PDB file of C-alpha atoms in Angstrom:
ATOM      1  CA  MET A1197     -22.740  17.730  -9.992  1.00  0.00           C
ATOM      2  CA  GLU A1198     -20.103  18.355 -12.747  1.00  0.00           C
ATOM      3  CA  SER A1199     -18.931  21.517 -14.502  1.00  0.00           C
ATOM      4  CA  LYS A1200     -16.717  22.575 -17.029  1.00  0.00           C
ATOM      5  CA  VAL A1201     -15.869  25.638 -19.474  1.00  0.00           C
ATOM      6  CA  ILE A1202     -15.198  24.530 -23.057  1.00  0.00           C
ATOM      7  CA  LYS A1203     -13.757  27.582 -25.025  1.00  0.00           C
ATOM      8  CA  ASN A1204     -16.910  30.076 -24.868  1.00  0.00           C
ATOM      9  CA  TYR A1205     -19.243  27.196 -23.395  1.00  0.00           C
ATOM     10  CA  PHE A1206     -19.995  26.214 -19.785  1.00  0.00           C
ATOM     11  CA  ASP A1207     -21.406  22.494 -19.348  1.00  0.00           C
ATOM     12  CA  LYS A1208     -23.118  21.534 -16.007  1.00  0.00           C
ATOM     13  CA  GLN A1209     -24.165  18.070 -15.313  1.00  0.00           C
ATOM     14  CA  PHE A1210     -27.036  16.872 -13.344  1.00  0.00           C
ATOM     15  CA  GLU A1211     -28.406  13.704 -11.742  1.00  0.00           C
ATOM     16  CA  LEU A1212     -32.501  14.387 -11.058  1.00  0.00           C
ATOM     17  CA  ARG A1213     -33.491  13.859  -7.549  1.00  0.00           C
ATOM     18  CA  TYR A1214     -36.976  12.267  -6.465  1.00  0.00           C
ATOM     19  CA  PHE A1215     -37.888  15.444  -5.038  1.00  0.00           C
ATOM     20  CA  GLU A1216     -37.667  17.520  -8.237  1.00  0.00           C
ATOM     21  CA  MET A1217     -40.370  14.207  -9.950  1.00  0.00           C
ATOM     22  CA  ASP A1218     -44.047  14.609 -10.939  1.00  0.00           C
ATOM     23  CA  LYS A1219     -46.133  12.082  -9.997  1.00  0.00           C
ATOM     24  CA  PHE A1220     -45.241   9.961 -12.860  1.00  0.00           C
ATOM     25  CA  GLY A1221     -41.576  10.057 -11.801  1.00  0.00           C
ATOM     26  CA  ILE A1222     -40.407  12.726 -14.380  1.00  0.00           C
ATOM     27  CA  ALA A1223     -39.126  15.993 -13.603  1.00  0.00           C
ATOM     28  CA  SER A1224     -41.272  18.894 -13.788  1.00  0.00           C
ATOM     29  CA  PRO A1225     -41.226  21.945 -15.882  1.00  0.00           C
ATOM     30  CA  SER A1226     -40.160  23.842 -12.704  1.00  0.00           C
ATOM     31  CA  THR A1227     -37.149  21.411 -12.324  1.00  0.00           C
ATOM     32  CA  ILE A1228     -35.601  22.450 -15.657  1.00  0.00           C
ATOM     33  CA  LEU A1229     -36.137  26.288 -14.859  1.00  0.00           C
ATOM     34  CA  ILE A1230     -34.534  25.784 -11.709  1.00  0.00           C
ATOM     35  CA  LEU A1231     -31.651  23.953 -13.293  1.00  0.00           C
ATOM     36  CA  LEU A1232     -31.141  26.251 -15.901  1.00  0.00           C
ATOM     37  CA  GLU A1233     -30.710  29.143 -13.822  1.00  0.00           C
ATOM     38  CA  GLU A1234     -28.420  27.187 -11.731  1.00  0.00           C
ATOM     39  CA  THR A1235     -26.233  26.457 -14.902  1.00  0.00           C
ATOM     40  CA  ALA A1236     -26.488  30.338 -15.173  1.00  0.00           C
ATOM     41  CA  ALA A1237     -25.721  30.990 -11.507  1.00  0.00           C
ATOM     42  CA  ASP A1238     -22.295  28.962 -11.541  1.00  0.00           C
ATOM     43  CA  HIS A1239     -21.440  30.356 -14.705  1.00  0.00           C
ATOM     44  CA  CYS A1240     -21.353  33.588 -13.207  1.00  0.00           C
ATOM     45  CA  TYR A1241     -19.377  31.900 -10.056  1.00  0.00           C
ATOM     46  CA  SER A1242     -17.068  30.202 -12.560  1.00  0.00           C
ATOM     47  CA  ILE A1243     -15.417  34.271 -13.652  1.00  0.00           C
ATOM     48  CA  ASN A1244     -15.583  34.976 -10.292  1.00  0.00           C
ATOM     49  CA  HIS A1245     -18.910  37.286 -10.548  1.00  0.00           C
ATOM     50  CA  SER A1246     -20.935  35.591  -8.414  1.00  0.00           C
ATOM     51  CA  LEU A1247     -24.453  36.362  -7.877  1.00  0.00           C
ATOM     52  CA  TYR A1248     -23.643  36.925  -4.362  1.00  0.00           C
ATOM     53  CA  GLN A1249     -20.794  38.943  -5.130  1.00  0.00           C
ATOM     54  CA  LEU A1250     -22.786  41.378  -7.729  1.00  0.00           C
ATOM     55  CA  GLU A1251     -25.283  41.922  -4.924  1.00  0.00           C
ATOM     56  CA  LYS A1252     -22.246  42.933  -2.784  1.00  0.00           C
ATOM     57  CA  GLN A1253     -21.967  45.916  -5.558  1.00  0.00           C
ATOM     58  CA  ASN A1254     -26.004  46.236  -5.505  1.00  0.00           C
ATOM     59  CA  ILE A1255     -26.110  44.951  -8.895  1.00  0.00           C
ATOM     60  CA  GLY A1256     -27.304  41.653 -10.569  1.00  0.00           C
ATOM     61  CA  TRP A1257     -29.115  40.029 -13.210  1.00  0.00           C
ATOM     62  CA  VAL A1258     -33.100  40.306 -13.970  1.00  0.00           C
ATOM     63  CA  LEU A1259     -34.766  38.124 -16.587  1.00  0.00           C
ATOM     64  CA  ILE A1260     -36.838  39.886 -19.199  1.00  0.00           C
ATOM     65  CA  SER A1261     -37.910  37.535 -21.426  1.00  0.00           C
ATOM     66  CA  GLY A1262     -37.408  33.616 -22.195  1.00  0.00           C
ATOM     67  CA  PHE A1263     -38.102  30.553 -24.150  1.00  0.00           C
ATOM     68  CA  LEU A1264     -38.192  26.806 -23.274  1.00  0.00           C
ATOM     69  CA  GLN A1265     -38.756  24.221 -25.506  1.00  0.00           C
ATOM     70  CA  MET A1266     -38.760  20.908 -24.230  1.00  0.00           C
ATOM     71  CA  GLU A1267     -38.811  17.559 -26.732  1.00  0.00           C
ATOM     72  CA  ARG A1268     -39.033  15.246 -23.390  1.00  0.00           C
ATOM     73  CA  TYR A1269     -38.659  15.721 -19.588  1.00  0.00           C
ATOM     74  CA  PRO A1270     -35.804  13.948 -17.868  1.00  0.00           C
ATOM     75  CA  HIS A1271     -36.821  10.960 -15.461  1.00  0.00           C
ATOM     76  CA  TYR A1272     -35.693  10.055 -12.283  1.00  0.00           C
ATOM     77  CA  LYS A1273     -32.045   8.935 -11.554  1.00  0.00           C
ATOM     78  CA  GLU A1274     -31.476  10.454 -15.162  1.00  0.00           C
ATOM     79  CA  LYS A1275     -28.232  12.448 -15.949  1.00  0.00           C
ATOM     80  CA  ILE A1276     -28.434  15.706 -18.093  1.00  0.00           C
ATOM     81  CA  ILE A1277     -25.853  18.146 -19.263  1.00  0.00           C
ATOM     82  CA  ILE A1278     -27.144  21.764 -19.168  1.00  0.00           C
ATOM     83  CA  ARG A1279     -24.673  23.548 -22.290  1.00  0.00           C
ATOM     84  CA  THR A1280     -25.250  27.385 -21.894  1.00  0.00           C
ATOM     85  CA  TRP A1281     -23.353  30.406 -23.392  1.00  0.00           C
ATOM     86  CA  LEU A1282     -24.048  33.924 -23.919  1.00  0.00           C
ATOM     87  CA  SER A1283     -25.001  34.944 -28.149  1.00  0.00           C
ATOM     88  CA  GLU A1284     -24.852  38.608 -27.968  1.00  0.00           C
ATOM     89  CA  TYR A1285     -24.689  41.929 -25.592  1.00  0.00           C
ATOM     90  CA  SER A1286     -25.754  45.528 -25.465  1.00  0.00           C
ATOM     91  CA  ALA A1287     -24.165  47.866 -23.348  1.00  0.00           C
ATOM     92  CA  ILE A1288     -27.134  46.499 -20.817  1.00  0.00           C
ATOM     93  CA  LYS A1289     -28.293  43.385 -21.930  1.00  0.00           C
ATOM     94  CA  GLY A1290     -27.039  39.817 -22.848  1.00  0.00           C
ATOM     95  CA  PHE A1291     -28.408  36.736 -24.561  1.00  0.00           C
ATOM     96  CA  ARG A1292     -28.372  33.517 -23.008  1.00  0.00           C
ATOM     97  CA  GLU A1293     -28.513  30.102 -25.275  1.00  0.00           C
ATOM     98  CA  ASN A1294     -29.447  26.820 -23.475  1.00  0.00           C
ATOM     99  CA  ILE A1295     -28.986  23.332 -24.988  1.00  0.00           C
ATOM    100  CA  ILE A1296     -30.139  20.278 -22.714  1.00  0.00           C
ATOM    101  CA  TYR A1297     -28.487  16.840 -23.656  1.00  0.00           C
ATOM    102  CA  ASP A1298     -29.511  13.234 -22.221  1.00  0.00           C
ATOM    103  CA  GLU A1299     -26.603  10.633 -21.226  1.00  0.00           C
ATOM    104  CA  GLN A1300     -26.323   9.619 -25.228  1.00  0.00           C
ATOM    105  CA  GLY A1301     -25.818  13.210 -26.138  1.00  0.00           C
ATOM    106  CA  ASN A1302     -29.457  13.492 -27.600  1.00  0.00           C
ATOM    107  CA  ILE A1303     -30.778  16.951 -27.500  1.00  0.00           C
ATOM    108  CA  ILE A1304     -34.237  17.052 -25.339  1.00  0.00           C
ATOM    109  CA  GLY A1305     -34.891  20.810 -24.710  1.00  0.00           C
ATOM    110  CA  ARG A1306     -33.386  24.011 -25.823  1.00  0.00           C
ATOM    111  CA  ALA A1307     -34.115  27.566 -24.436  1.00  0.00           C
ATOM    112  CA  LYS A1308     -33.016  31.124 -24.710  1.00  0.00           C
ATOM    113  CA  ALA A1309     -33.416  34.058 -22.521  1.00  0.00           C
ATOM    114  CA  LEU A1310     -32.589  37.918 -22.321  1.00  0.00           C
ATOM    115  CA  TRP A1311     -31.160  39.303 -19.005  1.00  0.00           C
ATOM    116  CA  VAL A1312     -30.315  43.069 -17.867  1.00  0.00           C
ATOM    117  CA  PHE A1313     -28.045  44.014 -15.971  1.00  0.00           C
ATOM    118  CA  PHE A1314     -29.757  45.924 -12.849  1.00  0.00           C
ATOM    119  CA  ASP A1315     -29.200  47.842  -9.797  1.00  0.00           C
ATOM    120  CA  ILE A1316     -30.866  46.713  -7.181  1.00  0.00           C
ATOM    121  CA  GLU A1317     -31.240  49.482  -5.297  1.00  0.00           C
ATOM    122  CA  ARG A1318     -32.107  51.834  -7.647  1.00  0.00           C
ATOM    123  CA  ARG A1319     -34.202  49.764  -9.863  1.00  0.00           C
ATOM    124  CA  ARG A1320     -32.595  50.226 -13.273  1.00  0.00           C
ATOM    125  CA  PRO A1321     -30.318  48.906 -15.939  1.00  0.00           C
ATOM    126  CA  VAL A1322     -26.792  49.565 -15.643  1.00  0.00           C
ATOM    127  CA  GLN A1323     -23.502  48.479 -17.794  1.00  0.00           C
ATOM    128  CA  ILE A1324     -22.284  45.280 -17.880  1.00  0.00           C
ATOM    129  CA  LEU A1325     -19.009  45.020 -16.294  1.00  0.00           C
ATOM    130  CA  ASP A1326     -16.151  44.715 -18.565  1.00  0.00           C
ATOM    131  CA  ASP A1327     -14.374  41.881 -17.058  1.00  0.00           C
ATOM    132  CA  ILE A1328     -17.682  39.796 -17.323  1.00  0.00           C
ATOM    133  CA  LYS A1329     -17.533  40.317 -21.162  1.00  0.00           C
ATOM    134  CA  GLU A1330     -14.457  39.664 -21.744  1.00  0.00           C
ATOM    135  CA  LYS A1331     -14.155  36.471 -19.297  1.00  0.00           C
ATOM    136  CA  TRP A1332     -17.637  35.251 -20.850  1.00  0.00           C
ATOM    137  CA  SER A1333     -16.926  36.019 -24.363  1.00  0.00           C
ATOM    138  CA  PHE A1334     -19.778  35.043 -26.702  1.00  0.00           C
ATOM    139  CA  CYS A1335     -20.240  32.654 -29.908  1.00  0.00           C
ATOM    140  CA  ASN A1336     -23.146  33.923 -31.921  1.00  0.00           C
ATOM    141  CA  ARG A1337     -24.502  30.437 -32.670  1.00  0.00           C
ATOM    142  CA  GLU A1338     -28.203  30.223 -31.638  1.00  0.00           C
ATOM    143  CA  SER A1339     -29.647  27.430 -29.712  1.00  0.00           C
ATOM    144  CA  ILE A1340     -32.982  28.170 -31.098  1.00  0.00           C
ATOM    145  CA  ASN A1341     -33.968  30.405 -33.699  1.00  0.00           C
ATOM    146  CA  TYR A1342     -36.569  32.063 -32.137  1.00  0.00           C
ATOM    147  CA  ASN A1343     -37.656  35.707 -31.283  1.00  0.00           C
ATOM    148  CA  ILE A1344     -38.106  36.320 -27.492  1.00  0.00           C
ATOM    149  CA  SER A1345     -38.281  40.150 -28.011  1.00  0.00           C
ATOM    150  CA  LYS A1346     -41.728  40.353 -29.392  1.00  0.00           C
ATOM    151  CA  LYS A1347     -44.743  41.405 -27.370  1.00  0.00           C
ATOM    152  CA  ILE A1348     -46.859  39.011 -26.388  1.00  0.00           C
ATOM    153  CA  GLU A1349     -50.572  40.574 -25.732  1.00  0.00           C
ATOM    154  CA  SER A1350     -51.849  40.471 -22.058  1.00  0.00           C
ATOM    155  CA  ILE A1351     -55.429  39.068 -22.050  1.00  0.00           C
ATOM    156  CA  ASP A1352     -58.196  40.722 -20.295  1.00  0.00           C
ATOM    157  CA  ASN A1353     -60.873  37.875 -20.197  1.00  0.00           C
ATOM    158  CA  SER A1354     -59.851  34.339 -19.434  1.00  0.00           C
ATOM    159  CA  ASP A1355     -61.099  30.790 -19.260  1.00  0.00           C
ATOM    160  CA  PHE A1356     -59.652  29.922 -16.160  1.00  0.00           C
ATOM    161  CA  LYS A1357     -58.517  31.683 -13.289  1.00  0.00           C
ATOM    162  CA  LEU A1358     -56.351  31.733  -9.873  1.00  0.00           C
ATOM    163  CA  LYS A1359     -54.987  33.848  -7.121  1.00  0.00           C
ATOM    164  CA  PHE A1360     -52.244  33.621  -5.163  1.00  0.00           C
ATOM    165  CA  LYS A1361     -50.547  35.840  -2.251  1.00  0.00           C
ATOM    166  CA  VAL A1362     -46.901  37.074  -2.586  1.00  0.00           C
ATOM    167  CA  ASN A1363     -45.269  35.489   0.091  1.00  0.00           C
ATOM    168  CA  ARG A1364     -41.700  36.125   1.145  1.00  0.00           C
ATOM    169  CA  TYR A1365     -40.070  32.909  -0.385  1.00  0.00           C
ATOM    170  CA  ASP A1366     -41.771  34.024  -3.742  1.00  0.00           C
ATOM    171  CA  THR A1367     -39.408  36.670  -3.689  1.00  0.00           C
ATOM    172  CA  ASP A1368     -35.064  36.557  -4.729  1.00  0.00           C
ATOM    173  CA  MET A1369     -31.813  38.277  -3.819  1.00  0.00           C
ATOM    174  CA  ASN A1370     -33.328  40.958  -6.418  1.00  0.00           C
ATOM    175  CA  LYS A1371     -36.092  41.823  -4.432  1.00  0.00           C
ATOM    176  CA  HIS A1372     -38.264  40.474  -7.289  1.00  0.00           C
ATOM    177  CA  VAL A1373     -40.861  37.436  -7.517  1.00  0.00           C
ATOM    178  CA  ASN A1374     -38.785  34.504  -8.377  1.00  0.00           C
ATOM    179  CA  ASN A1375     -39.319  33.803 -12.309  1.00  0.00           C
ATOM    180  CA  LEU A1376     -40.246  30.189 -11.275  1.00  0.00           C
ATOM    181  CA  ARG A1377     -43.297  31.304  -9.075  1.00  0.00           C
ATOM    182  CA  TYR A1378     -44.202  32.755 -12.630  1.00  0.00           C
ATOM    183  CA  LEU A1379     -44.444  29.432 -14.435  1.00  0.00           C
ATOM    184  CA  GLN A1380     -46.148  27.826 -11.387  1.00  0.00           C
ATOM    185  CA  TRP A1381     -48.531  30.661 -11.363  1.00  0.00           C
ATOM    186  CA  VAL A1382     -49.466  30.068 -15.102  1.00  0.00           C
ATOM    187  CA  THR A1383     -48.854  26.111 -15.164  1.00  0.00           C
ATOM    188  CA  GLU A1384     -51.437  26.010 -12.117  1.00  0.00           C
ATOM    189  CA  SER A1385     -54.249  27.877 -14.157  1.00  0.00           C
ATOM    190  CA  ILE A1386     -54.286  25.045 -16.453  1.00  0.00           C
ATOM    191  CA  PRO A1387     -57.124  22.789 -16.320  1.00  0.00           C
ATOM    192  CA  ASP A1388     -56.609  19.202 -14.888  1.00  0.00           C
ATOM    193  CA  GLU A1389     -57.268  17.415 -18.082  1.00  0.00           C
ATOM    194  CA  ILE A1390     -54.398  19.132 -20.010  1.00  0.00           C
ATOM    195  CA  VAL A1391     -51.847  18.865 -17.446  1.00  0.00           C
ATOM    196  CA  ASP A1392     -52.531  14.887 -16.450  1.00  0.00           C
ATOM    197  CA  ASN A1393     -52.647  13.955 -20.208  1.00  0.00           C
ATOM    198  CA  TYR A1394     -50.172  16.236 -21.970  1.00  0.00           C
ATOM    199  CA  TYR A1395     -46.876  18.126 -21.280  1.00  0.00           C
ATOM    200  CA  LEU A1396     -45.921  21.688 -21.084  1.00  0.00           C
ATOM    201  CA  HIS A1397     -44.139  21.389 -24.862  1.00  0.00           C
ATOM    202  CA  SER A1398     -42.908  25.309 -24.661  1.00  0.00           C
ATOM    203  CA  ILE A1399     -43.486  28.400 -22.963  1.00  0.00           C
ATOM    204  CA  ASP A1400     -42.684  31.956 -24.321  1.00  0.00           C
ATOM    205  CA  GLY A1401     -42.587  34.588 -21.252  1.00  0.00           C
ATOM    206  CA  ARG A1402     -42.378  38.460 -20.944  1.00  0.00           C
ATOM    207  CA  PHE A1403     -41.814  40.066 -17.345  1.00  0.00           C
ATOM    208  CA  ILE A1404     -43.187  43.421 -17.417  1.00  0.00           C
ATOM    209  CA  ALA A1405     -43.441  44.960 -13.904  1.00  0.00           C
ATOM    210  CA  GLU A1406     -42.652  43.741 -10.480  1.00  0.00           C
ATOM    211  CA  ALA A1407     -45.080  42.171  -7.707  1.00  0.00           C
ATOM    212  CA  HIS A1408     -44.349  43.011  -4.482  1.00  0.00           C
ATOM    213  CA  TYR A1409     -44.404  41.188  -1.097  1.00  0.00           C
ATOM    214  CA  GLY A1410     -47.968  40.943   0.380  1.00  0.00           C
ATOM    215  CA  GLN A1411     -49.706  41.600  -3.121  1.00  0.00           C
ATOM    216  CA  THR A1412     -51.993  39.279  -4.521  1.00  0.00           C
ATOM    217  CA  VAL A1413     -51.700  38.275  -8.185  1.00  0.00           C
ATOM    218  CA  ALA A1414     -54.098  36.391 -10.718  1.00  0.00           C
ATOM    219  CA  SER A1415     -53.009  34.245 -13.154  1.00  0.00           C
ATOM    220  CA  LEU A1416     -55.456  34.372 -16.110  1.00  0.00           C
ATOM    221  CA  THR A1417     -55.039  31.916 -18.575  1.00  0.00           C
ATOM    222  CA  LYS A1418     -57.256  31.309 -22.063  1.00  0.00           C
ATOM    223  CA  LYS A1419     -57.834  28.673 -24.610  1.00  0.00           C
ATOM    224  CA  ASN A1420     -55.988  30.022 -27.910  1.00  0.00           C
ATOM    225  CA  LYS A1421     -57.072  28.933 -31.345  1.00  0.00           C
ATOM    226  CA  GLU A1422     -54.812  26.642 -31.953  1.00  0.00           C
ATOM    227  CA  SER A1423     -55.537  22.890 -30.325  1.00  0.00           C
ATOM    228  CA  ASN A1424     -53.638  22.616 -27.031  1.00  0.00           C
ATOM    229  CA  THR A1425     -52.463  26.026 -26.935  1.00  0.00           C
ATOM    230  CA  PHE A1426     -52.856  28.594 -24.147  1.00  0.00           C
ATOM    231  CA  MET A1427     -52.413  32.644 -23.716  1.00  0.00           C
ATOM    232  CA  HIS A1428     -51.631  33.791 -19.930  1.00  0.00           C
ATOM    233  CA  SER A1429     -51.478  37.064 -17.883  1.00  0.00           C
ATOM    234  CA  VAL A1430     -50.355  37.340 -14.641  1.00  0.00           C
ATOM    235  CA  LYS A1431     -51.642  40.710 -13.099  1.00  0.00           C
ATOM    236  CA  VAL A1432     -51.879  42.517  -9.402  1.00  0.00           C
ATOM    237  CA  GLU A1433     -55.271  41.816  -8.450  1.00  0.00           C
ATOM    238  CA  GLY A1434     -57.407  44.888  -8.327  1.00  0.00           C
ATOM    239  CA  THR A1435     -55.396  46.815 -10.767  1.00  0.00           C
ATOM    240  CA  ASP A1436     -54.404  47.084 -14.492  1.00  0.00           C
ATOM    241  CA  LYS A1437     -50.666  46.367 -13.790  1.00  0.00           C
ATOM    242  CA  VAL A1438     -49.652  43.283 -16.071  1.00  0.00           C
ATOM    243  CA  CYS A1439     -46.480  41.766 -14.202  1.00  0.00           C
ATOM    244  CA  ALA A1440     -45.811  38.833 -17.086  1.00  0.00           C
ATOM    245  CA  THR A1441     -47.610  37.834 -19.962  1.00  0.00           C
ATOM    246  CA  ALA A1442     -46.994  33.776 -21.666  1.00  0.00           C
ATOM    247  CA  LYS A1443     -47.848  31.532 -24.302  1.00  0.00           C
ATOM    248  CA  THR A1444     -47.593  27.810 -23.865  1.00  0.00           C
ATOM    249  CA  ILE A1445     -47.972  24.910 -25.793  1.00  0.00           C
ATOM    250  CA  TRP A1446     -49.126  21.466 -24.282  1.00  0.00           C
ATOM    251  CA  LYS A1447     -48.235  17.840 -26.389  1.00  0.00           C
ATOM    252  CA  LYS A1448     -49.947  14.504 -25.579  1.00  0.00           C
ATOM    253  CA  LYS A1449     -47.687  12.544 -23.319  1.00  0.00           C
ATOM    254  CA  GLU A1450     -46.637   8.952 -24.355  1.00  0.00           C
ATOM    255  CA  THR A1451     -47.074   5.859 -22.186  1.00  0.00           C
ATOM    256  CA  ARG A1452     -43.764   5.619 -20.265  1.00  0.00           C
ATOM    257  CA  THR A1453     -42.796   3.590 -17.118  1.00  0.00           C
ATOM    258  CA  HIS A1454     -41.153   5.769 -14.215  1.00  0.00           C
ATOM    259  CA  ASN A1455     -38.156   4.136 -12.187  1.00  0.00           C
ATOM    260  CA  LYS A1456     -39.094   3.567  -8.594  1.00  0.00           C
ATOM    261  CA  MET A1457     -37.133   4.000  -5.526  1.00  0.00           C
TER     262      MET A1457
END
């Protein structure tokens, strides 16, 4: 995997591995989210403010909202480049932009996220270090014109529901349930006929409150009036506490062959 800084951008190349594939030899949505997070982490490392260095100061980055849109998912052994940059800062928040390119330079995905600089022990936002802003700089270009600050309403009545216990491996270094886990909980509650015949074209998510180790969460999914569109809520079972809300849009899969080992 190669990384490089180009002006205000940061590029990281990945080669898709076997265990990151679904049964069709195509990368899963979870894989893409992992690679986006790895790119962001490496961008931190590149300016000598790695997540582990920040943790020693009891600070880190927490995802508040995010949007991912994929035109297609890469296949086994395909090389992709994720380009990331910061498009806007406030005192405590930053908007991270991402574009995903295939080997031919075609754009196959876009993502943007709102991150808050966070005091891990006190559980509250803090001001972003000036050195981070200076070294990262910013570019006011957007990867996609999409409002990720707009509220997504929670659902109470669902068409599909699954429950999950929060285990140790679900949490990250900030003592949060990892963002990846919410995506997995949401997609697990999608009916099989959708997952088998459609792909996740986009997901728009909001992270509202923490779920803790040992708790049980319920993933609620409701069909939207738009075709192949679903609304989601993740709640702590037995309470009114909403941890996350989301909207997903699914598109029909194209018939394609996949690489074999």
